[in-house]
Tab-separated table of C-alpha atoms in Angstrom:
chain	number	residue	atom	x	y	z
A	17	MET	CA	40.373	-16.215	-0.102
A	18	THR	CA	39.864	-15.726	-3.340
A	19	GLU	CA	40.726	-18.179	-6.661
A	20	ASN	CA	42.113	-15.437	-9.127
A	21	THR	CA	40.371	-19.266	-12.341
A	22	GLY	CA	42.130	-16.245	-15.684
A	23	VAL	CA	38.516	-16.684	-16.687
A	24	LYS	CA	37.887	-13.211	-18.631
A	25	VAL	CA	34.080	-12.127	-18.387
A	26	SER	CA	33.696	-9.568	-21.799
A	27	GLY	CA	31.557	-6.261	-22.281
A	28	ALA	CA	31.382	-3.546	-19.518
A	29	PRO	CA	29.858	-3.767	-16.973
A	30	GLY	CA	27.040	-2.261	-17.089
A	31	SER	CA	25.600	-4.070	-20.743
A	32	ARG	CA	25.890	-7.466	-18.842
A	33	GLY	CA	22.220	-7.994	-17.113
A	34	ARG	CA	19.156	-7.003	-18.014
A	35	THR	CA	17.014	-4.094	-16.742
A	36	THR	CA	12.959	-4.736	-16.775
A	37	ILE	CA	10.968	-0.940	-16.664
A	38	ALA	CA	7.453	-1.802	-15.664
A	39	ASP	CA	4.388	-0.037	-17.223
A	40	VAL	CA	3.929	1.939	-14.637
A	41	VAL	CA	6.840	3.583	-14.274
A	42	VAL	CA	6.823	4.524	-18.177
A	43	GLU	CA	3.009	5.814	-17.233
A	44	LYS	CA	4.506	7.981	-13.968
A	45	ILE	CA	6.798	9.687	-15.941
A	46	ALA	CA	4.546	10.623	-19.104
A	47	GLY	CA	1.660	11.908	-16.766
A	48	ILE	CA	4.368	14.005	-14.877
A	49	ALA	CA	5.990	15.219	-18.532
A	50	ALA	CA	2.116	15.753	-19.597
A	51	ARG	CA	0.661	18.383	-17.296
A	52	ASP	CA	4.786	20.446	-17.089
A	53	VAL	CA	3.173	21.891	-20.753
A	54	LEU	CA	1.175	24.793	-20.028
A	55	GLY	CA	-2.044	24.899	-21.389
A	56	VAL	CA	-2.554	21.057	-19.555
A	57	HIS	CA	-5.600	21.936	-16.840
A	58	ALA	CA	-5.449	18.402	-15.351
A	59	LEU	CA	-4.764	14.976	-16.843
A	60	GLY	CA	-8.186	12.125	-17.384
A	61	SER	CA	-11.751	12.401	-18.338
A	62	GLY	CA	-14.675	13.774	-15.992
A	63	LEU	CA	-15.634	10.858	-14.312
A	64	ALA	CA	-11.981	9.599	-14.116
A	65	ARG	CA	-11.222	13.016	-12.015
A	66	SER	CA	-14.203	13.307	-9.795
A	67	MET	CA	-13.085	9.263	-9.064
A	68	GLY	CA	-9.608	10.278	-8.449
A	69	SER	CA	-10.824	12.974	-6.125
A	70	MET	CA	-12.927	10.973	-3.872
A	71	ARG	CA	-10.711	8.791	-3.994
A	72	GLU	CA	-8.463	10.645	-2.913
A	73	ARG	CA	-9.921	12.377	0.067
A	74	MET	CA	-10.758	8.264	2.453
A	75	PRO	CA	-8.637	8.208	5.155
A	76	GLY	CA	-5.969	4.966	3.455
A	77	ALA	CA	-6.343	5.001	0.176
A	78	GLY	CA	-3.087	5.927	-1.471
A	79	SER	CA	-0.661	8.854	-1.587
A	80	GLY	CA	-3.226	11.972	-2.833
A	81	LYS	CA	-3.418	12.525	-6.739
A	82	SER	CA	-2.739	9.907	-8.896
A	83	ALA	CA	0.543	10.353	-11.763
A	84	THR	CA	-1.373	7.779	-13.812
A	85	ARG	CA	-4.511	8.949	-14.066
A	86	GLY	CA	-5.298	9.792	-17.812
A	87	VAL	CA	-2.130	8.160	-19.411
A	88	SER	CA	-2.020	3.956	-20.601
A	89	VAL	CA	0.831	2.851	-21.891
A	90	GLU	CA	2.077	-0.602	-23.656
A	91	VAL	CA	6.475	-0.868	-22.717
A	92	GLY	CA	8.006	-3.358	-24.842
A	93	GLU	CA	12.282	-4.036	-24.081
A	94	GLN	CA	13.407	-0.794	-26.635
A	95	GLN	CA	10.128	0.257	-27.587
A	96	ALA	CA	6.936	2.200	-25.726
A	97	ALA	CA	3.603	4.197	-27.125
A	98	ILE	CA	1.775	6.581	-25.584
A	99	ASP	CA	-2.783	6.711	-25.362
A	100	LEU	CA	-2.412	10.526	-23.213
A	101	GLU	CA	-6.369	12.229	-22.340
A	102	ILE	CA	-5.769	15.501	-21.482
A	103	VAL	CA	-7.822	18.863	-20.741
A	104	ALA	CA	-6.689	22.041	-21.652
A	105	ASP	CA	-7.182	25.474	-20.352
A	106	TYR	CA	-10.233	28.010	-22.439
A	107	GLY	CA	-7.486	29.841	-24.921
A	108	VAL	CA	-5.052	28.316	-25.584
A	109	SER	CA	-4.314	26.868	-29.210
A	110	ILE	CA	-5.449	23.543	-28.521
A	111	THR	CA	-3.129	21.538	-31.391
A	112	ASP	CA	0.393	23.929	-29.706
A	113	VAL	CA	-1.062	21.954	-26.635
A	114	ALA	CA	-0.807	18.689	-27.639
A	115	GLY	CA	2.929	19.447	-29.700
A	116	GLU	CA	4.283	20.523	-27.169
A	117	VAL	CA	3.197	17.304	-25.286
A	118	ARG	CA	3.667	14.711	-27.362
A	119	GLU	CA	7.987	16.657	-26.763
A	120	ASN	CA	7.779	16.674	-23.402
A	121	VAL	CA	6.358	13.274	-23.096
A	122	ILE	CA	8.623	11.518	-25.706
A	123	SER	CA	12.226	13.616	-23.781
A	124	ALA	CA	11.005	12.393	-20.532
A	125	VAL	CA	10.967	8.697	-21.677
A	126	GLU	CA	13.766	8.884	-24.000
A	127	ARG	CA	15.929	10.375	-21.084
A	128	MET	CA	15.425	8.406	-18.522
A	129	ALA	CA	13.298	5.111	-19.411
A	130	GLY	CA	15.760	4.253	-22.302
A	131	ARG	CA	12.570	3.444	-24.627
A	132	GLU	CA	12.512	4.997	-27.814
A	133	VAL	CA	8.324	6.376	-27.094
A	134	VAL	CA	7.237	5.616	-31.954
A	135	GLU	CA	3.917	7.691	-31.019
A	136	VAL	CA	2.173	9.355	-28.039
A	137	ASN	CA	-1.988	9.328	-28.743
A	138	ILE	CA	-3.146	12.943	-26.786
A	139	THR	CA	-7.078	12.740	-27.021
A	140	VAL	CA	-8.293	16.306	-25.773
A	141	SER	CA	-11.483	14.939	-23.861
A	142	ASP	CA	-12.294	18.691	-21.911
A	143	VAL	CA	-11.378	22.151	-21.637
A	144	LYS	CA	-12.077	24.185	-18.476
A	145	LEU	CA	-12.979	27.078	-18.340
A	146	PRO	CA	-12.370	30.509	-16.693
A	147	ASP	CA	-15.566	30.307	-14.766
A	148	ASP	CA	-15.845	26.953	-13.519
A	149	GLN	CA	-14.371	27.019	-9.798
A	150	GLU	CA	-16.037	30.007	-9.596
A	151	ASP	CA	-19.675	28.806	-10.284
A	152	GLU	CA	-18.602	25.634	-8.049
A	153	GLY	CA	-18.543	28.106	-5.529
A	154	GLU	CA	-21.319	29.831	-5.885
A	155	GLU	CA	-23.121	26.791	-6.453
A	156	ARG	CA	-21.569	25.047	-2.838
A	157	GLN	CA	-22.757	28.841	-1.228
A	158	ARG	CA	-26.662	28.527	-2.305
A	159	ILE	CA	-26.217	24.622	-0.785
A	160	GLN	CA	-25.187	26.061	2.782
């Protein structure tokens, strides 16, 4: 049986307590939001992508493509700073793509994680050429 002691708790129920969001959550949100932009071929440097694809092929190595590859963040209680490394598709305006990535990432992180994004730094580490994939296929045929 509950006894009413007359003690009144102030504040809305949603404001009682503390919410902590791990850095990896913000990394995943930012990575997915960046990949959604037309003109972004991939995230991460060539080495990181190569190591990641090898890791994905290993049995029991996880759930496949890492959403955090090419993304690093610093998350505080109210703010976040994000660094992205992207590979752009050949032929797109890199400055336009970078601007769209910033907008998409800031919108997603602020909406989903409730953190003010103070900066999104973007490094374009490579450009995906249209014939890159075809060259790889020809090389495999010669090796057989």
